[in-house]
Amino acid sequence: QVQLVESGGGLVQAGGSLRLSCAASGLTFSSYYMGWFRQAPGKEREFVAAISWSGARTYYADSVKGRFTISRTNAKNTVYLQMNSLKPEETAVYYCAAGTGVYPTQVKSDYKYWGQGTQVTVSS
């Protein structure tokens, strides 16, 4: 059974930082590219960041470039999202996802497996 389990969410003040983790099981982790998405109340789920199988290639939404960093540790079947200088409008449920292919994408339909999400709340 494939499982993606996010952790690290919580309440943080504006300007603060959080580090999210996603632990994968039931799949060959190094064979998948990984992505992070987020969904705020009343909004569509949007792309945040993605990383290739090797970890050498990364993509970021324009809104988070320079503040967020995605990384992965294949030996631990874990992908991370370091979030710095958080803004209140970035309050959302953050989801981890796994996709197959030769490169990571920002397209939701390209991802095969999804976690249940972790809540991030940024206070003003």
PDB file of C-alpha atoms in Angstrom:
ATOM      1  CA  GLN A   1       0.000   0.000   0.000  1.00  0.00           C
ATOM      2  CA  VAL A   2       1.515   3.297  -1.103  1.00  0.00           C
ATOM      3  CA  GLN A   3       1.515   5.959   1.576  1.00  0.00           C
ATOM      4  CA  LEU A   4       2.751   9.526   1.652  1.00  0.00           C
ATOM      5  CA  VAL A   5       2.621  11.075   5.110  1.00  0.00           C
ATOM      6  CA  GLU A   6       3.293  14.767   5.624  1.00  0.00           C
ATOM      7  CA  SER A   7       4.446  16.266   8.892  1.00  0.00           C
ATOM      8  CA  GLY A   8       5.870  19.502  10.241  1.00  0.00           C
ATOM      9  CA  GLY A   9       2.881  21.761   9.774  1.00  0.00           C
ATOM     10  CA  GLY A  10       1.590  24.033  12.468  1.00  0.00           C
ATOM     11  CA  LEU A  11       1.143  27.622  13.531  1.00  0.00           C
ATOM     12  CA  VAL A  12       3.863  30.143  12.781  1.00  0.00           C
ATOM     13  CA  GLN A  13       4.089  33.925  12.897  1.00  0.00           C
ATOM     14  CA  ALA A  14       4.477  35.937   9.720  1.00  0.00           C
ATOM     15  CA  GLY A  15       8.127  36.048   8.756  1.00  0.00           C
ATOM     16  CA  GLY A  16       8.850  32.767  10.474  1.00  0.00           C
ATOM     17  CA  SER A  17       9.939  29.413   9.102  1.00  0.00           C
ATOM     18  CA  LEU A  18       8.714  25.845   8.956  1.00  0.00           C
ATOM     19  CA  ARG A  19      10.181  22.655   7.562  1.00  0.00           C
ATOM     20  CA  LEU A  20       7.744  20.128   6.150  1.00  0.00           C
ATOM     21  CA  SER A  21       8.584  16.471   5.683  1.00  0.00           C
ATOM     22  CA  CYS A  22       6.951  13.774   3.590  1.00  0.00           C
ATOM     23  CA  ALA A  23       7.728  10.140   4.320  1.00  0.00           C
ATOM     24  CA  ALA A  24       6.938   7.660   1.568  1.00  0.00           C
ATOM     25  CA  SER A  25       6.353   3.933   1.814  1.00  0.00           C
ATOM     26  CA  GLY A  26       5.158   1.183  -0.497  1.00  0.00           C
ATOM     27  CA  LEU A  27       6.989   2.545  -3.546  1.00  0.00           C
ATOM     28  CA  THR A  28      10.483   2.729  -4.960  1.00  0.00           C
ATOM     29  CA  PHE A  29      11.121   6.262  -3.824  1.00  0.00           C
ATOM     30  CA  SER A  30      14.056   6.983  -6.109  1.00  0.00           C
ATOM     31  CA  SER A  31      11.911   6.153  -9.168  1.00  0.00           C
ATOM     32  CA  TYR A  32       9.519   9.062  -8.585  1.00  0.00           C
ATOM     33  CA  TYR A  33       9.784  12.778  -8.842  1.00  0.00           C
ATOM     34  CA  MET A  34       8.207  14.535  -5.888  1.00  0.00           C
ATOM     35  CA  GLY A  35       6.166  17.667  -5.568  1.00  0.00           C
ATOM     36  CA  TRP A  36       4.570  19.948  -3.023  1.00  0.00           C
ATOM     37  CA  PHE A  37       1.191  21.593  -3.560  1.00  0.00           C
ATOM     38  CA  ARG A  38      -0.991  23.712  -1.322  1.00  0.00           C
ATOM     39  CA  GLN A  39      -4.661  24.521  -1.077  1.00  0.00           C
ATOM     40  CA  ALA A  40      -6.076  27.472   0.815  1.00  0.00           C
ATOM     41  CA  PRO A  41      -9.749  27.654   1.843  1.00  0.00           C
ATOM     42  CA  GLY A  42     -11.926  28.371  -1.189  1.00  0.00           C
ATOM     43  CA  LYS A  43      -8.973  28.128  -3.562  1.00  0.00           C
ATOM     44  CA  GLU A  44      -7.745  25.610  -6.106  1.00  0.00           C
ATOM     45  CA  ARG A  45      -4.814  23.405  -5.240  1.00  0.00           C
ATOM     46  CA  GLU A  46      -1.688  25.091  -6.550  1.00  0.00           C
ATOM     47  CA  PHE A  47       1.837  24.016  -7.330  1.00  0.00           C
ATOM     48  CA  VAL A  48       4.601  25.013  -4.939  1.00  0.00           C
ATOM     49  CA  ALA A  49       7.765  23.054  -5.765  1.00  0.00           C
ATOM     50  CA  ALA A  50       9.020  19.840  -7.361  1.00  0.00           C
ATOM     51  CA  ILE A  51      12.220  17.819  -7.448  1.00  0.00           C
ATOM     52  CA  SER A  52      13.624  15.183  -9.801  1.00  0.00           C
ATOM     53  CA  TRP A  53      14.481  11.583  -8.942  1.00  0.00           C
ATOM     54  CA  SER A  54      18.111  12.434  -8.295  1.00  0.00           C
ATOM     55  CA  GLY A  55      17.384  15.696  -6.530  1.00  0.00           C
ATOM     56  CA  ALA A  56      19.505  17.608  -9.027  1.00  0.00           C
ATOM     57  CA  ARG A  57      16.622  19.370 -10.785  1.00  0.00           C
ATOM     58  CA  THR A  58      14.129  21.541  -8.939  1.00  0.00           C
ATOM     59  CA  TYR A  59      11.207  23.769  -9.904  1.00  0.00           C
ATOM     60  CA  TYR A  60       9.456  26.447  -7.885  1.00  0.00           C
ATOM     61  CA  ALA A  61       6.375  28.566  -8.215  1.00  0.00           C
ATOM     62  CA  ASP A  62       7.355  32.180  -8.814  1.00  0.00           C
ATOM     63  CA  SER A  63       5.706  33.216  -5.573  1.00  0.00           C
ATOM     64  CA  VAL A  64       8.066  31.118  -3.433  1.00  0.00           C
ATOM     65  CA  LYS A  65      11.380  31.427  -5.268  1.00  0.00           C
ATOM     66  CA  GLY A  66      14.145  32.540  -2.965  1.00  0.00           C
ATOM     67  CA  ARG A  67      12.173  31.652   0.158  1.00  0.00           C
ATOM     68  CA  PHE A  68      11.330  27.947  -0.163  1.00  0.00           C
ATOM     69  CA  THR A  69      13.702  25.049  -0.767  1.00  0.00           C
ATOM     70  CA  ILE A  70      12.737  21.522  -1.765  1.00  0.00           C
ATOM     71  CA  SER A  71      15.079  18.601  -1.153  1.00  0.00           C
ATOM     72  CA  ARG A  72      14.962  14.839  -0.835  1.00  0.00           C
ATOM     73  CA  THR A  73      16.831  12.060   0.902  1.00  0.00           C
ATOM     74  CA  ASN A  74      16.204   8.899  -1.083  1.00  0.00           C
ATOM     75  CA  ALA A  75      17.862   6.624   1.468  1.00  0.00           C
ATOM     76  CA  LYS A  76      15.241   7.754   3.990  1.00  0.00           C
ATOM     77  CA  ASN A  77      12.360   7.913   1.485  1.00  0.00           C
ATOM     78  CA  THR A  78      11.733  11.485   2.506  1.00  0.00           C
ATOM     79  CA  VAL A  79      11.170  14.801   0.737  1.00  0.00           C
ATOM     80  CA  TYR A  80      11.370  18.149   2.510  1.00  0.00           C
ATOM     81  CA  LEU A  81      10.107  21.661   2.021  1.00  0.00           C
ATOM     82  CA  GLN A  82      11.949  24.379   3.907  1.00  0.00           C
ATOM     83  CA  MET A  83       9.760  27.476   4.053  1.00  0.00           C
ATOM     84  CA  ASN A  84      11.218  30.809   5.125  1.00  0.00           C
ATOM     85  CA  SER A  85       9.744  34.288   5.460  1.00  0.00           C
ATOM     86  CA  LEU A  86       6.223  32.919   5.531  1.00  0.00           C
ATOM     87  CA  LYS A  87       3.290  35.174   4.714  1.00  0.00           C
ATOM     88  CA  PRO A  88      -0.275  35.025   6.081  1.00  0.00           C
ATOM     89  CA  GLU A  89      -1.660  34.413   2.592  1.00  0.00           C
ATOM     90  CA  GLU A  90       0.335  31.187   2.481  1.00  0.00           C
ATOM     91  CA  THR A  91      -1.915  29.629   5.087  1.00  0.00           C
ATOM     92  CA  ALA A  92      -3.060  26.388   3.479  1.00  0.00           C
ATOM     93  CA  VAL A  93      -3.046  22.631   3.609  1.00  0.00           C
ATOM     94  CA  TYR A  94       0.226  21.481   2.086  1.00  0.00           C
ATOM     95  CA  TYR A  95       0.278  18.218   0.138  1.00  0.00           C
ATOM     96  CA  CYS A  96       3.090  15.939  -0.889  1.00  0.00           C
ATOM     97  CA  ALA A  97       2.765  14.057  -4.184  1.00  0.00           C
ATOM     98  CA  ALA A  98       4.711  11.496  -6.223  1.00  0.00           C
ATOM     99  CA  GLY A  99       4.813  11.233 -10.005  1.00  0.00           C
ATOM    100  CA  THR A 100       6.391   9.049 -12.657  1.00  0.00           C
ATOM    101  CA  GLY A 101       8.313  10.285 -15.658  1.00  0.00           C
ATOM    102  CA  VAL A 102      11.689  11.679 -16.564  1.00  0.00           C
ATOM    103  CA  TYR A 103      11.213  15.161 -15.122  1.00  0.00           C
ATOM    104  CA  PRO A 104       9.119  16.873 -12.463  1.00  0.00           C
ATOM    105  CA  THR A 105       6.122  18.971 -13.445  1.00  0.00           C
ATOM    106  CA  GLN A 106       3.705  21.463 -11.954  1.00  0.00           C
ATOM    107  CA  VAL A 107       0.668  19.683 -13.383  1.00  0.00           C
ATOM    108  CA  LYS A 108      -1.514  18.006 -10.776  1.00  0.00           C
ATOM    109  CA  SER A 109      -2.667  15.244 -13.103  1.00  0.00           C
ATOM    110  CA  ASP A 110       0.934  14.119 -13.622  1.00  0.00           C
ATOM    111  CA  TYR A 111       1.149  12.979 -10.006  1.00  0.00           C
ATOM    112  CA  LYS A 112       0.001   9.480  -9.194  1.00  0.00           C
ATOM    113  CA  TYR A 113       0.054   9.433  -5.399  1.00  0.00           C
ATOM    114  CA  TRP A 114      -0.929  12.055  -2.851  1.00  0.00           C
ATOM    115  CA  GLY A 115      -0.607  12.459   0.873  1.00  0.00           C
ATOM    116  CA  GLN A 116      -3.393  13.624   3.160  1.00  0.00           C
ATOM    117  CA  GLY A 117      -1.837  17.019   3.746  1.00  0.00           C
ATOM    118  CA  THR A 118      -0.571  18.996   6.697  1.00  0.00           C
ATOM    119  CA  GLN A 119      -2.020  22.303   7.866  1.00  0.00           C
ATOM    120  CA  VAL A 120       0.188  25.388   7.838  1.00  0.00           C
ATOM    121  CA  THR A 121      -1.215  28.499   9.483  1.00  0.00           C
ATOM    122  CA  VAL A 122       0.666  31.789   9.284  1.00  0.00           C
ATOM    123  CA  SER A 123      -0.563  34.413  11.724  1.00  0.00           C
ATOM    124  CA  SER A 124      -0.436  38.161  11.125  1.00  0.00           C
TER     125      SER A 124
END
